[in-house]
Amino acid sequence: MERPRQTDEFWDWLVKRPVTDTPRGDFIEDTLALVRADIDPRDRLHRLVNNPKAEAVLKRLERLYKNSKK
């Protein structure tokens, strides 16, 4: 089952977010590096779909994003 695409605002927030504000962990940092390496990071989402670790990372980042909006 494919995840719905995150909003442009989410991706803008993610790409601009300082790495020091990101949850620690090599997999998380590798995932962010993958996302940030692309001009349009939404095109990379298909590489993360159906990958349980990547799904967990995206969910954590989505929660951080939602909390940052409060």
PDB file of C-alpha atoms in Angstrom:
ATOM      1  CA  MET A   1       0.000   0.000   0.000  1.00  0.00           C
ATOM      2  CA  GLU A   2       1.499   3.315  -1.053  1.00  0.00           C
ATOM      3  CA  ARG A   3       1.728   6.185   1.413  1.00  0.00           C
ATOM      4  CA  PRO A   4       0.056   9.421   0.501  1.00  0.00           C
ATOM      5  CA  ARG A   5       2.569  12.043  -0.579  1.00  0.00           C
ATOM      6  CA  GLN A   6       3.620  14.475   2.071  1.00  0.00           C
ATOM      7  CA  THR A   7       2.864  18.127   1.459  1.00  0.00           C
ATOM      8  CA  ASP A   8       5.329  20.517  -0.158  1.00  0.00           C
ATOM      9  CA  GLU A   9       5.427  22.360   3.161  1.00  0.00           C
ATOM     10  CA  PHE A  10       6.552  19.162   4.943  1.00  0.00           C
ATOM     11  CA  TRP A  11       9.352  18.578   2.440  1.00  0.00           C
ATOM     12  CA  ASP A  12      10.477  22.218   2.605  1.00  0.00           C
ATOM     13  CA  TRP A  13      10.612  21.924   6.392  1.00  0.00           C
ATOM     14  CA  LEU A  14      12.508  18.620   6.218  1.00  0.00           C
ATOM     15  CA  VAL A  15      15.109  19.780   3.711  1.00  0.00           C
ATOM     16  CA  LYS A  16      15.807  23.011   5.619  1.00  0.00           C
ATOM     17  CA  ARG A  17      15.842  21.388   9.061  1.00  0.00           C
ATOM     18  CA  PRO A  18      19.300  21.457  10.683  1.00  0.00           C
ATOM     19  CA  VAL A  19      20.750  17.979  11.098  1.00  0.00           C
ATOM     20  CA  THR A  20      21.434  18.776  14.760  1.00  0.00           C
ATOM     21  CA  ASP A  21      17.653  19.038  15.293  1.00  0.00           C
ATOM     22  CA  THR A  22      17.082  15.575  13.856  1.00  0.00           C
ATOM     23  CA  PRO A  23      16.648  12.417  15.942  1.00  0.00           C
ATOM     24  CA  ARG A  24      19.985  10.625  16.156  1.00  0.00           C
ATOM     25  CA  GLY A  25      20.722   7.351  14.459  1.00  0.00           C
ATOM     26  CA  ASP A  26      22.652   6.339  11.369  1.00  0.00           C
ATOM     27  CA  PHE A  27      19.573   5.124   9.516  1.00  0.00           C
ATOM     28  CA  ILE A  28      17.731   8.385  10.140  1.00  0.00           C
ATOM     29  CA  GLU A  29      20.733  10.423   9.026  1.00  0.00           C
ATOM     30  CA  ASP A  30      21.184   8.238   5.924  1.00  0.00           C
ATOM     31  CA  THR A  31      17.515   8.638   5.068  1.00  0.00           C
ATOM     32  CA  LEU A  32      17.730  12.408   5.445  1.00  0.00           C
ATOM     33  CA  ALA A  33      20.866  12.470   3.303  1.00  0.00           C
ATOM     34  CA  LEU A  34      18.991  10.522   0.623  1.00  0.00           C
ATOM     35  CA  VAL A  35      16.029  12.879   0.814  1.00  0.00           C
ATOM     36  CA  ARG A  36      18.188  16.010   0.815  1.00  0.00           C
ATOM     37  CA  ALA A  37      20.345  14.835  -2.106  1.00  0.00           C
ATOM     38  CA  ASP A  38      17.509  15.213  -4.585  1.00  0.00           C
ATOM     39  CA  ILE A  39      16.312  18.489  -6.073  1.00  0.00           C
ATOM     40  CA  ASP A  40      12.729  17.337  -5.562  1.00  0.00           C
ATOM     41  CA  PRO A  41      12.901  14.959  -2.581  1.00  0.00           C
ATOM     42  CA  ARG A  42       9.350  13.748  -3.156  1.00  0.00           C
ATOM     43  CA  ASP A  43      10.696  11.774  -6.111  1.00  0.00           C
ATOM     44  CA  ARG A  44      12.757   9.748  -3.651  1.00  0.00           C
ATOM     45  CA  LEU A  45       9.735   8.683  -1.603  1.00  0.00           C
ATOM     46  CA  HIS A  46       9.163   5.618  -3.790  1.00  0.00           C
ATOM     47  CA  ARG A  47      12.519   4.258  -2.548  1.00  0.00           C
ATOM     48  CA  LEU A  48      11.258   4.508   1.029  1.00  0.00           C
ATOM     49  CA  VAL A  49       7.815   2.972   0.519  1.00  0.00           C
ATOM     50  CA  ASN A  50       7.509  -0.632   1.764  1.00  0.00           C
ATOM     51  CA  ASN A  51      10.723  -0.277   3.754  1.00  0.00           C
ATOM     52  CA  PRO A  52       9.684  -0.677   7.410  1.00  0.00           C
ATOM     53  CA  LYS A  53      12.671   1.252   8.792  1.00  0.00           C
ATOM     54  CA  ALA A  54      12.145   4.107   6.358  1.00  0.00           C
ATOM     55  CA  GLU A  55       8.435   4.155   7.135  1.00  0.00           C
ATOM     56  CA  ALA A  56       9.236   4.477  10.840  1.00  0.00           C
ATOM     57  CA  VAL A  57      11.661   7.320  10.122  1.00  0.00           C
ATOM     58  CA  LEU A  58       9.102   9.167   8.016  1.00  0.00           C
ATOM     59  CA  LYS A  59       6.469   8.765  10.715  1.00  0.00           C
ATOM     60  CA  ARG A  60       8.839  10.172  13.371  1.00  0.00           C
ATOM     61  CA  LEU A  61       9.728  13.095  11.125  1.00  0.00           C
ATOM     62  CA  GLU A  62       6.046  13.736  10.378  1.00  0.00           C
ATOM     63  CA  ARG A  63       5.353  13.846  14.136  1.00  0.00           C
ATOM     64  CA  LEU A  64       8.250  16.269  14.635  1.00  0.00           C
ATOM     65  CA  TYR A  65       6.889  18.395  11.800  1.00  0.00           C
ATOM     66  CA  LYS A  66       3.381  18.459  13.281  1.00  0.00           C
ATOM     67  CA  ASN A  67       4.789  19.310  16.723  1.00  0.00           C
ATOM     68  CA  SER A  68       6.845  22.141  15.263  1.00  0.00           C
ATOM     69  CA  LYS A  69       3.631  23.700  13.918  1.00  0.00           C
ATOM     70  CA  LYS A  70       2.070  23.930  17.409  1.00  0.00           C
TER      71      LYS A  70
END
